[in-house]
mmCIF file of C-alpha atoms in Angstrom:
data_model
loop_
_atom_site.group_PDB
_atom_site.id
_atom_site.type_symbol
_atom_site.label_atom_id
_atom_site.label_comp_id
_atom_site.label_asym_id
_atom_site.label_seq_id
_atom_site.Cartn_x
_atom_site.Cartn_y
_atom_site.Cartn_z
ATOM 1 C CA MET A 1 -9.789 -28.028 19.986
ATOM 2 C CA THR A 2 -6.768 -30.156 20.813
ATOM 3 C CA LYS A 3 -5.193 -29.613 24.236
ATOM 4 C CA THR A 4 -1.419 -29.514 24.559
ATOM 5 C CA GLU A 5 -1.180 -28.298 28.128
ATOM 6 C CA THR A 6 -3.653 -26.700 30.496
ATOM 7 C CA SER A 7 -2.777 -23.235 29.249
ATOM 8 C CA ARG A 8 -1.452 -24.246 25.832
ATOM 9 C CA THR A 9 -4.049 -25.103 23.180
ATOM 10 C CA VAL A 10 -4.572 -25.146 19.441
ATOM 11 C CA THR A 11 -7.970 -24.217 18.093
ATOM 12 C CA LEU A 12 -8.994 -25.029 14.547
ATOM 13 C CA GLU A 13 -10.591 -22.130 12.717
ATOM 14 C CA SER A 14 -12.669 -22.021 9.586
ATOM 15 C CA LEU A 15 -11.746 -19.548 6.841
ATOM 16 C CA ASP A 16 -14.699 -17.398 7.878
ATOM 17 C CA GLY A 17 -13.677 -17.656 11.531
ATOM 18 C CA LEU A 18 -10.185 -16.505 10.605
ATOM 19 C CA TYR A 19 -11.640 -13.250 9.371
ATOM 20 C CA ASP A 20 -12.757 -12.607 12.957
ATOM 21 C CA VAL A 21 -9.311 -13.294 14.357
ATOM 22 C CA TRP A 22 -7.797 -10.877 11.764
ATOM 23 C CA GLN A 23 -10.300 -8.043 11.567
ATOM 24 C CA ARG A 24 -11.205 -7.663 15.204
ATOM 25 C CA GLY A 25 -7.570 -7.210 16.111
ATOM 26 C CA ARG A 26 -7.998 -8.477 19.636
ATOM 27 C CA TYR A 27 -4.601 -10.116 19.519
ATOM 28 C CA PRO A 28 -1.339 -8.511 18.354
ATOM 29 C CA LEU A 29 -0.751 -10.941 15.520
ATOM 30 C CA GLN A 30 1.626 -9.740 12.832
ATOM 31 C CA TRP A 31 0.359 -10.484 9.307
ATOM 32 C CA ASP A 32 3.569 -9.873 7.373
ATOM 33 C CA CYS A 33 2.424 -10.380 3.795
ATOM 34 C CA PRO A 34 -0.840 -10.376 1.829
ATOM 35 C CA PHE A 35 -0.572 -14.063 0.937
ATOM 36 C CA VAL A 36 -1.598 -15.171 4.452
ATOM 37 C CA LEU A 37 -4.506 -12.763 4.837
ATOM 38 C CA PRO A 38 -7.920 -14.379 5.141
ATOM 39 C CA PRO A 39 -9.351 -12.877 1.905
ATOM 40 C CA PHE A 40 -6.414 -14.204 -0.093
ATOM 41 C CA LEU A 41 -6.625 -17.626 1.517
ATOM 42 C CA LYS A 42 -10.370 -17.816 0.902
ATOM 43 C CA ALA A 43 -10.010 -16.805 -2.758
ATOM 44 C CA TRP A 44 -7.361 -19.510 -3.243
ATOM 45 C CA TRP A 45 -9.524 -22.070 -1.552
ATOM 46 C CA SER A 46 -12.588 -21.264 -3.661
ATOM 47 C CA ALA A 47 -10.530 -21.856 -6.847
ATOM 48 C CA PHE A 48 -8.116 -24.612 -5.895
ATOM 49 C CA GLY A 49 -9.287 -26.229 -2.645
ATOM 50 C CA GLU A 50 -11.717 -28.817 -4.013
ATOM 51 C CA GLY A 51 -11.179 -32.124 -2.264
ATOM 52 C CA LEU A 52 -9.040 -30.625 0.443
ATOM 53 C CA ALA A 53 -9.856 -29.674 4.051
ATOM 54 C CA PRO A 54 -8.449 -26.586 5.780
ATOM 55 C CA HIS A 55 -6.526 -27.080 8.954
ATOM 56 C CA ILE A 56 -6.107 -23.520 10.220
ATOM 57 C CA CYS A 57 -4.326 -23.666 13.584
ATOM 58 C CA VAL A 58 -4.477 -20.840 16.079
ATOM 59 C CA ALA A 59 -2.051 -21.434 18.933
ATOM 60 C CA ARG A 60 -3.079 -19.976 22.310
ATOM 61 C CA GLN A 61 -1.627 -19.559 25.727
ATOM 62 C CA GLY A 62 -4.621 -19.267 27.988
ATOM 63 C CA ALA A 63 -7.143 -17.045 26.145
ATOM 64 C CA GLU A 64 -4.435 -15.209 24.138
ATOM 65 C CA ALA A 65 -3.831 -16.123 20.498
ATOM 66 C CA ILE A 66 -0.079 -16.011 19.902
ATOM 67 C CA GLY A 67 0.183 -17.385 16.376
ATOM 68 C CA MET A 68 -1.640 -18.826 13.377
ATOM 69 C CA ALA A 69 -0.688 -21.439 10.804
ATOM 70 C CA PRO A 70 -2.929 -21.493 7.680
ATOM 71 C CA LEU A 71 -2.504 -25.121 6.723
ATOM 72 C CA TYR A 72 -4.125 -28.061 5.003
ATOM 73 C CA ILE A 73 -3.060 -31.664 5.588
ATOM 74 C CA GLN A 74 -2.715 -34.461 3.016
ATOM 75 C CA GLY A 75 -1.776 -37.738 4.682
ATOM 76 C CA SER A 76 1.228 -37.001 6.882
ATOM 77 C CA VAL A 77 2.146 -33.742 5.068
ATOM 78 C CA ALA A 78 0.965 -30.272 6.070
ATOM 79 C CA ARG A 79 1.179 -27.361 3.609
ATOM 80 C CA PHE A 80 0.409 -23.670 3.717
ATOM 81 C CA ILE A 81 -2.891 -22.895 2.116
ATOM 82 C CA GLY A 82 -1.883 -21.550 -1.301
ATOM 83 C CA ASP A 83 0.747 -22.551 -3.852
ATOM 84 C CA THR A 84 3.826 -21.103 -5.415
ATOM 85 C CA ASN A 85 2.048 -20.321 -8.707
ATOM 86 C CA VAL A 86 0.076 -17.540 -7.077
ATOM 87 C CA CYS A 87 1.751 -16.976 -3.674
ATOM 88 C CA ASP A 88 5.147 -15.318 -4.031
ATOM 89 C CA TYR A 89 6.110 -16.115 -0.428
ATOM 90 C CA GLN A 90 4.363 -16.975 2.819
ATOM 91 C CA ASP A 91 5.070 -17.216 6.536
ATOM 92 C CA PHE A 92 3.419 -18.120 9.826
ATOM 93 C CA VAL A 93 1.458 -15.380 11.554
ATOM 94 C CA MET A 94 2.701 -14.665 15.069
ATOM 95 C CA SER A 95 2.691 -12.136 17.839
ATOM 96 C CA PRO A 96 6.041 -10.349 17.924
ATOM 97 C CA GLY A 97 8.335 -11.957 20.493
ATOM 98 C CA ARG A 98 6.160 -15.056 20.891
ATOM 99 C CA GLU A 99 7.854 -17.264 18.252
ATOM 100 C CA ARG A 100 9.559 -19.504 20.797
ATOM 101 C CA ASP A 101 6.183 -20.148 22.428
ATOM 102 C CA PHE A 102 4.276 -20.596 19.183
ATOM 103 C CA PHE A 103 6.289 -23.294 17.430
ATOM 104 C CA PRO A 104 6.328 -25.855 20.256
ATOM 105 C CA ILE A 105 2.576 -25.592 20.636
ATOM 106 C CA LEU A 106 1.999 -25.933 16.886
ATOM 107 C CA PHE A 107 4.405 -28.818 16.375
ATOM 108 C CA GLU A 108 3.057 -30.835 19.299
ATOM 109 C CA HIS A 109 -0.459 -30.449 17.815
ATOM 110 C CA LEU A 110 0.665 -31.464 14.331
ATOM 111 C CA ARG A 111 2.454 -34.563 15.683
ATOM 112 C CA LEU A 112 -0.828 -35.583 17.369
ATOM 113 C CA GLU A 113 -2.524 -35.189 13.945
ATOM 114 C CA GLY A 114 0.011 -37.597 12.442
ATOM 115 C CA VAL A 115 1.956 -34.923 10.521
ATOM 116 C CA THR A 116 5.616 -35.753 9.880
ATOM 117 C CA GLU A 117 6.490 -33.004 7.379
ATOM 118 C CA LEU A 118 5.608 -29.410 6.621
ATOM 119 C CA VAL A 119 6.041 -28.254 3.028
ATOM 120 C CA LEU A 120 6.076 -24.459 3.206
ATOM 121 C CA GLY A 121 6.856 -23.395 -0.334
ATOM 122 C CA HIS A 122 8.719 -20.121 -0.676
ATOM 123 C CA VAL A 123 9.790 -18.069 2.340
ATOM 124 C CA ARG A 124 11.873 -14.928 2.601
ATOM 125 C CA GLY A 125 15.377 -15.160 3.944
ATOM 126 C CA GLU A 126 14.522 -12.962 6.926
ATOM 127 C CA SER A 127 11.150 -14.582 7.587
ATOM 128 C CA ARG A 128 10.378 -15.753 11.053
ATOM 129 C CA THR A 129 10.063 -19.262 9.631
ATOM 130 C CA LEU A 130 13.776 -19.316 8.868
ATOM 131 C CA SER A 131 14.940 -16.851 11.508
ATOM 132 C CA PHE A 132 13.562 -18.881 14.362
ATOM 133 C CA LEU A 133 12.966 -22.464 13.144
ATOM 134 C CA ALA A 134 16.493 -22.898 11.902
ATOM 135 C CA GLY A 135 17.783 -22.093 15.391
ATOM 136 C CA MET A 136 15.211 -24.203 17.265
ATOM 137 C CA GLU A 137 15.724 -27.568 15.569
ATOM 138 C CA GLU A 138 17.091 -29.326 18.631
ATOM 139 C CA SER A 139 14.517 -28.024 21.056
ATOM 140 C CA LEU A 140 11.671 -28.727 18.604
ATOM 141 C CA ASP A 141 13.060 -32.149 17.606
ATOM 142 C CA CYS A 142 12.814 -31.328 13.915
ATOM 143 C CA ARG A 143 14.967 -30.727 10.834
ATOM 144 C CA VAL A 144 14.602 -27.562 8.782
ATOM 145 C CA LEU A 145 15.577 -28.090 5.162
ATOM 146 C CA TYR A 146 15.855 -25.076 2.839
ATOM 147 C CA GLU A 147 17.642 -24.121 -0.324
ATOM 148 C CA LYS A 148 17.870 -20.914 -2.335
ATOM 149 C CA TRP A 149 15.091 -20.829 -4.917
ATOM 150 C CA GLY A 150 15.132 -17.320 -6.348
ATOM 151 C CA THR A 151 14.668 -13.679 -5.449
ATOM 152 C CA SER A 152 12.066 -11.120 -4.661
ATOM 153 C CA TRP A 153 12.729 -7.400 -5.236
ATOM 154 C CA GLU A 154 11.693 -4.294 -3.334
ATOM 155 C CA ILE A 155 12.354 -0.563 -2.972
ATOM 156 C CA GLU A 156 12.389 1.422 0.231
ATOM 157 C CA LEU A 157 10.362 4.439 -0.908
ATOM 158 C CA PRO A 158 11.409 8.045 -0.215
ATOM 159 C CA SER A 159 8.894 10.715 0.657
ATOM 160 C CA THR A 160 8.738 12.422 -2.809
ATOM 161 C CA TRP A 161 8.748 11.454 -6.450
ATOM 162 C CA ASN A 162 11.786 13.606 -7.147
ATOM 163 C CA GLU A 163 13.687 11.851 -4.416
ATOM 164 C CA PHE A 164 12.834 8.536 -6.012
ATOM 165 C CA LEU A 165 14.111 9.710 -9.409
ATOM 166 C CA ASN A 166 17.312 10.912 -7.769
ATOM 167 C CA MET A 167 17.856 7.454 -6.344
ATOM 168 C CA LEU A 168 18.264 6.087 -9.868
ATOM 169 C CA THR A 169 21.275 6.204 -12.093
ATOM 170 C CA GLY A 170 21.495 9.270 -14.309
ATOM 171 C CA LYS A 171 20.861 7.133 -17.376
ATOM 172 C CA GLU A 172 17.741 5.489 -15.934
ATOM 173 C CA ARG A 173 16.360 8.785 -14.649
ATOM 174 C CA HIS A 174 16.770 10.270 -18.117
ATOM 175 C CA GLU A 175 15.100 7.243 -19.708
ATOM 176 C CA ILE A 176 12.047 7.445 -17.475
ATOM 177 C CA ARG A 177 11.580 11.103 -18.111
ATOM 178 C CA ARG A 178 12.038 10.609 -21.834
ATOM 179 C CA LYS A 179 9.546 7.709 -21.950
ATOM 180 C CA LEU A 180 6.947 9.654 -19.942
ATOM 181 C CA ARG A 181 7.352 12.672 -22.215
ATOM 182 C CA ARG A 182 6.966 10.507 -25.325
ATOM 183 C CA LEU A 183 3.870 8.834 -23.857
ATOM 184 C CA HIS A 184 2.224 12.230 -23.204
ATOM 185 C CA GLU A 185 3.084 13.355 -26.701
ATOM 186 C CA ALA A 186 1.173 10.339 -28.086
ATOM 187 C CA GLY A 187 -2.236 11.552 -26.872
ATOM 188 C CA ASN A 188 -4.378 12.223 -23.774
ATOM 189 C CA ILE A 189 -2.989 10.166 -20.872
ATOM 190 C CA THR A 190 -4.854 9.200 -17.747
ATOM 191 C CA TYR A 191 -3.744 6.920 -14.944
ATOM 192 C CA ARG A 192 -6.853 5.648 -13.156
ATOM 193 C CA LYS A 193 -7.163 3.719 -9.896
ATOM 194 C CA VAL A 194 -10.026 1.313 -9.277
ATOM 195 C CA GLU A 195 -10.454 0.138 -5.705
ATOM 196 C CA GLU A 196 -14.138 0.242 -4.860
ATOM 197 C CA LYS A 197 -15.857 -3.119 -4.744
ATOM 198 C CA GLY A 198 -18.685 -2.085 -7.007
ATOM 199 C CA ALA A 199 -16.354 -1.059 -9.846
ATOM 200 C CA VAL A 200 -13.891 -3.953 -9.556
ATOM 201 C CA THR A 201 -15.871 -6.651 -11.402
ATOM 202 C CA GLU A 202 -15.997 -4.806 -14.699
ATOM 203 C CA ALA A 203 -12.467 -3.394 -14.299
ATOM 204 C CA LEU A 204 -11.051 -6.837 -13.691
ATOM 205 C CA GLU A 205 -12.346 -8.082 -17.053
ATOM 206 C CA THR A 206 -10.328 -5.336 -18.695
ATOM 207 C CA PHE A 207 -7.296 -6.346 -16.653
ATOM 208 C CA LEU A 208 -7.698 -10.028 -17.623
ATOM 209 C CA ALA A 209 -7.996 -9.104 -21.309
ATOM 210 C CA LEU A 210 -4.780 -7.063 -21.172
ATOM 211 C CA PHE A 211 -3.013 -9.798 -19.168
ATOM 212 C CA SER A 212 -3.961 -12.564 -21.559
ATOM 213 C CA SER A 213 -3.183 -10.534 -24.699
ATOM 214 C CA ASN A 214 0.274 -9.615 -23.355
ATOM 215 C CA ARG A 215 2.160 -12.853 -24.134
ATOM 216 C CA PRO A 216 1.215 -16.421 -25.144
ATOM 217 C CA ASP A 217 2.528 -17.853 -21.863
ATOM 218 C CA LYS A 218 0.330 -15.432 -19.894
ATOM 219 C CA ALA A 219 -2.705 -16.446 -21.945
ATOM 220 C CA SER A 220 -1.976 -20.117 -21.210
ATOM 221 C CA PHE A 221 -1.512 -19.359 -17.487
ATOM 222 C CA MET A 222 -4.871 -17.562 -17.272
ATOM 223 C CA ASP A 223 -7.050 -20.617 -17.824
ATOM 224 C CA HIS A 224 -10.639 -20.997 -16.537
ATOM 225 C CA GLN A 225 -9.533 -22.027 -13.035
ATOM 226 C CA MET A 226 -6.979 -19.240 -12.725
ATOM 227 C CA SER A 227 -9.489 -16.640 -14.052
ATOM 228 C CA HIS A 228 -11.915 -17.778 -11.329
ATOM 229 C CA PHE A 229 -9.182 -17.295 -8.777
ATOM 230 C CA PHE A 230 -8.355 -13.785 -9.984
ATOM 231 C CA ARG A 231 -11.999 -12.754 -9.982
ATOM 232 C CA SER A 232 -12.574 -14.112 -6.479
ATOM 233 C CA LEU A 233 -9.318 -12.524 -5.287
ATOM 234 C CA ALA A 234 -10.177 -9.088 -6.685
ATOM 235 C CA ARG A 235 -13.594 -9.089 -5.078
ATOM 236 C CA ALA A 236 -12.254 -10.327 -1.715
ATOM 237 C CA MET A 237 -9.368 -7.877 -1.576
ATOM 238 C CA ALA A 238 -11.575 -4.960 -2.671
ATOM 239 C CA GLU A 239 -14.041 -5.820 0.093
ATOM 240 C CA VAL A 240 -11.349 -5.158 2.732
ATOM 241 C CA LYS A 241 -9.806 -2.203 0.815
ATOM 242 C CA ILE A 242 -6.502 -3.901 -0.021
ATOM 243 C CA LEU A 243 -6.870 -4.071 -3.807
ATOM 244 C CA ASN A 244 -5.653 -1.303 -6.135
ATOM 245 C CA LEU A 245 -6.158 -1.769 -9.873
ATOM 246 C CA PHE A 246 -4.334 0.848 -11.918
ATOM 247 C CA PHE A 247 -5.133 1.502 -15.584
ATOM 248 C CA LEU A 248 -2.958 3.459 -17.954
ATOM 249 C CA GLU A 249 -5.211 4.905 -20.675
ATOM 250 C CA LEU A 250 -4.254 6.588 -23.912
ATOM 251 C CA ASP A 251 -7.137 8.634 -25.445
ATOM 252 C CA ALA A 252 -9.550 6.764 -23.115
ATOM 253 C CA THR A 253 -8.297 3.350 -24.314
ATOM 254 C CA PRO A 254 -6.819 1.061 -21.608
ATOM 255 C CA VAL A 255 -3.331 0.174 -22.783
ATOM 256 C CA ALA A 256 -1.828 -1.275 -19.557
ATOM 257 C CA ALA A 257 -2.941 -2.369 -16.140
ATOM 258 C CA VAL A 258 -1.307 -3.137 -12.813
ATOM 259 C CA MET A 259 -2.877 -5.182 -9.993
ATOM 260 C CA CYS A 260 -1.475 -4.170 -6.587
ATOM 261 C CA PHE A 261 -2.165 -5.007 -2.937
ATOM 262 C CA ASN A 262 -2.027 -2.236 -0.370
ATOM 263 C CA HIS A 263 -1.051 -3.851 2.936
ATOM 264 C CA ASN A 264 0.473 -2.257 6.002
ATOM 265 C CA ALA A 265 2.932 0.403 4.756
ATOM 266 C CA ALA A 266 3.704 -1.387 1.438
ATOM 267 C CA THR A 267 2.493 -1.737 -2.092
ATOM 268 C CA TYR A 268 2.783 -5.223 -3.590
ATOM 269 C CA LEU A 269 2.921 -5.488 -7.388
ATOM 270 C CA TYR A 270 0.957 -8.679 -7.874
ATOM 271 C CA ASN A 271 0.487 -8.755 -11.625
ATOM 272 C CA ASN A 272 0.233 -6.689 -14.755
ATOM 273 C CA GLY A 273 -0.570 -6.727 -18.452
ATOM 274 C CA TYR A 274 -0.462 -4.446 -21.440
ATOM 275 C CA ASP A 275 -1.611 -4.162 -25.043
ATOM 276 C CA GLN A 276 1.263 -5.276 -27.268
ATOM 277 C CA ARG A 277 0.243 -2.731 -29.943
ATOM 278 C CA TYR A 278 1.443 -0.008 -27.636
ATOM 279 C CA ALA A 279 4.739 -1.673 -26.633
ATOM 280 C CA PRO A 280 6.806 0.987 -28.541
ATOM 281 C CA LEU A 281 5.514 3.514 -25.977
ATOM 282 C CA SER A 282 6.808 1.379 -23.052
ATOM 283 C CA VAL A 283 3.323 1.252 -21.549
ATOM 284 C CA GLY A 284 4.135 -1.914 -19.557
ATOM 285 C CA LEU A 285 7.090 -0.388 -17.762
ATOM 286 C CA LEU A 286 5.448 3.017 -17.378
ATOM 287 C CA SER A 287 2.313 1.543 -15.812
ATOM 288 C CA LYS A 288 4.515 0.123 -13.073
ATOM 289 C CA VAL A 289 6.553 3.368 -12.707
ATOM 290 C CA LEU A 290 3.328 5.322 -12.266
ATOM 291 C CA SER A 291 2.147 2.904 -9.625
ATOM 292 C CA ILE A 292 5.344 3.623 -7.723
ATOM 293 C CA ARG A 293 4.597 7.317 -7.978
ATOM 294 C CA GLN A 294 1.064 6.709 -6.681
ATOM 295 C CA SER A 295 2.515 4.701 -3.788
ATOM 296 C CA ILE A 296 4.880 7.511 -2.798
ATOM 297 C CA ARG A 297 2.068 10.060 -2.972
ATOM 298 C CA SER A 298 -0.093 7.905 -0.711
ATOM 299 C CA GLY A 299 2.655 7.626 1.908
ATOM 300 C CA LYS A 300 3.784 4.062 1.352
ATOM 301 C CA LYS A 301 7.219 3.180 2.695
ATOM 302 C CA ARG A 302 7.999 0.141 0.587
ATOM 303 C CA TYR A 303 7.254 -1.108 -2.929
ATOM 304 C CA ASP A 304 7.475 -4.876 -3.331
ATOM 305 C CA PHE A 305 7.891 -6.149 -6.922
ATOM 306 C CA LEU A 306 7.628 -9.711 -5.590
ATOM 307 C CA LYS A 307 9.434 -12.642 -7.164
ATOM 308 C CA GLY A 308 11.147 -12.771 -10.540
ATOM 309 C CA ASN A 309 14.417 -11.532 -11.959
ATOM 310 C CA GLU A 310 13.164 -9.089 -14.574
ATOM 311 C CA ASP A 311 15.841 -6.569 -15.344
ATOM 312 C CA TYR A 312 13.537 -3.518 -14.969
ATOM 313 C CA LYS A 313 13.405 -4.124 -11.240
ATOM 314 C CA ARG A 314 17.137 -3.569 -10.874
ATOM 315 C CA ARG A 315 16.978 -0.538 -13.180
ATOM 316 C CA LEU A 316 14.295 1.001 -10.924
ATOM 317 C CA GLY A 317 16.545 0.683 -7.925
ATOM 318 C CA ALA A 318 15.110 -2.387 -6.269
ATOM 319 C CA GLU A 319 17.168 -4.563 -3.947
ATOM 320 C CA SER A 320 17.061 -8.381 -4.049
ATOM 321 C CA ILE A 321 15.546 -10.456 -1.233
ATOM 322 C CA PRO A 322 16.468 -14.166 -1.277
ATOM 323 C CA LEU A 323 13.624 -16.670 -1.379
ATOM 324 C CA TYR A 324 14.032 -20.237 -0.162
ATOM 325 C CA GLU A 325 12.174 -23.491 -0.658
ATOM 326 C CA CYS A 326 11.505 -24.702 2.857
ATOM 327 C CA ARG A 327 10.453 -28.034 4.420
ATOM 328 C CA VAL A 328 10.355 -29.055 8.049
ATOM 329 C CA LYS A 329 10.765 -32.727 9.072
ATOM 330 C CA LEU A 330 9.037 -33.463 12.381
ATOM 331 C CA LYS A 331 10.704 -36.274 14.298
ATOM 332 C CA ARG A 332 8.442 -38.593 16.255
#
């Protein structure tokens, strides 16, 4: 523990200790996205953290935790645990309304640790990182550098499937209905959800096979280290009931799969794959469309397609959310 003032401290937590901060819910910390949740961080660390040391900072005023920064430090540079290959965007974890207390405590601690720069990867335009840090540069004696990197896409979900279809253009609504009808005409269709920890291990192998057979670039991406990450991630997220694996099956044969995270009131489409032999039946697109329908039926309020400019996201009514590359220079 490093003291900053009598009532202002930073404690360093292990990844296992962070689970306790998160799951016990003793403090009103706001975990805005799945990529800062302890099971995600731990899965990333098990696959990619060799040779690194976590520096997970929990800022406190008195006994109250008001924010968390999941970092690791290399030399004078601190980074979020994770990387932009597998984390679509990240943010600090804070109690609502305590941002102006959190950042001074964190930055003073990091300066004492010899940190001169934070490299934060991708953050959303409305993230608290940008919303507050960009307006606190003078008081924090820092420079916030950011530039537009790309976009994420999301839909505010209505309460029924028909309402969702009515949100689309007439052409797109007709196309979805036509594609679904053609799919059902091709054979016996099931859309199966796997979420229980005991069933995830076998199901994930089917997902990885579909993912890797989808396109050559996906096969190259899913190397041994990345496969280890996905297996660890699926087990960890299933353990805390955040993982949903959806399989579209034609005559009992898996033809497409979607990996989603169920966090707060949102569904996050993390990844997907499909069997190219069934591409004429639009199984890749329809596996995503059916996951939207499942999300609506389960009461979700938002569907996050995450980063990438694929045209189907616009066609399905998603709105763009700007993502920024962000760095913070700490003056000394």
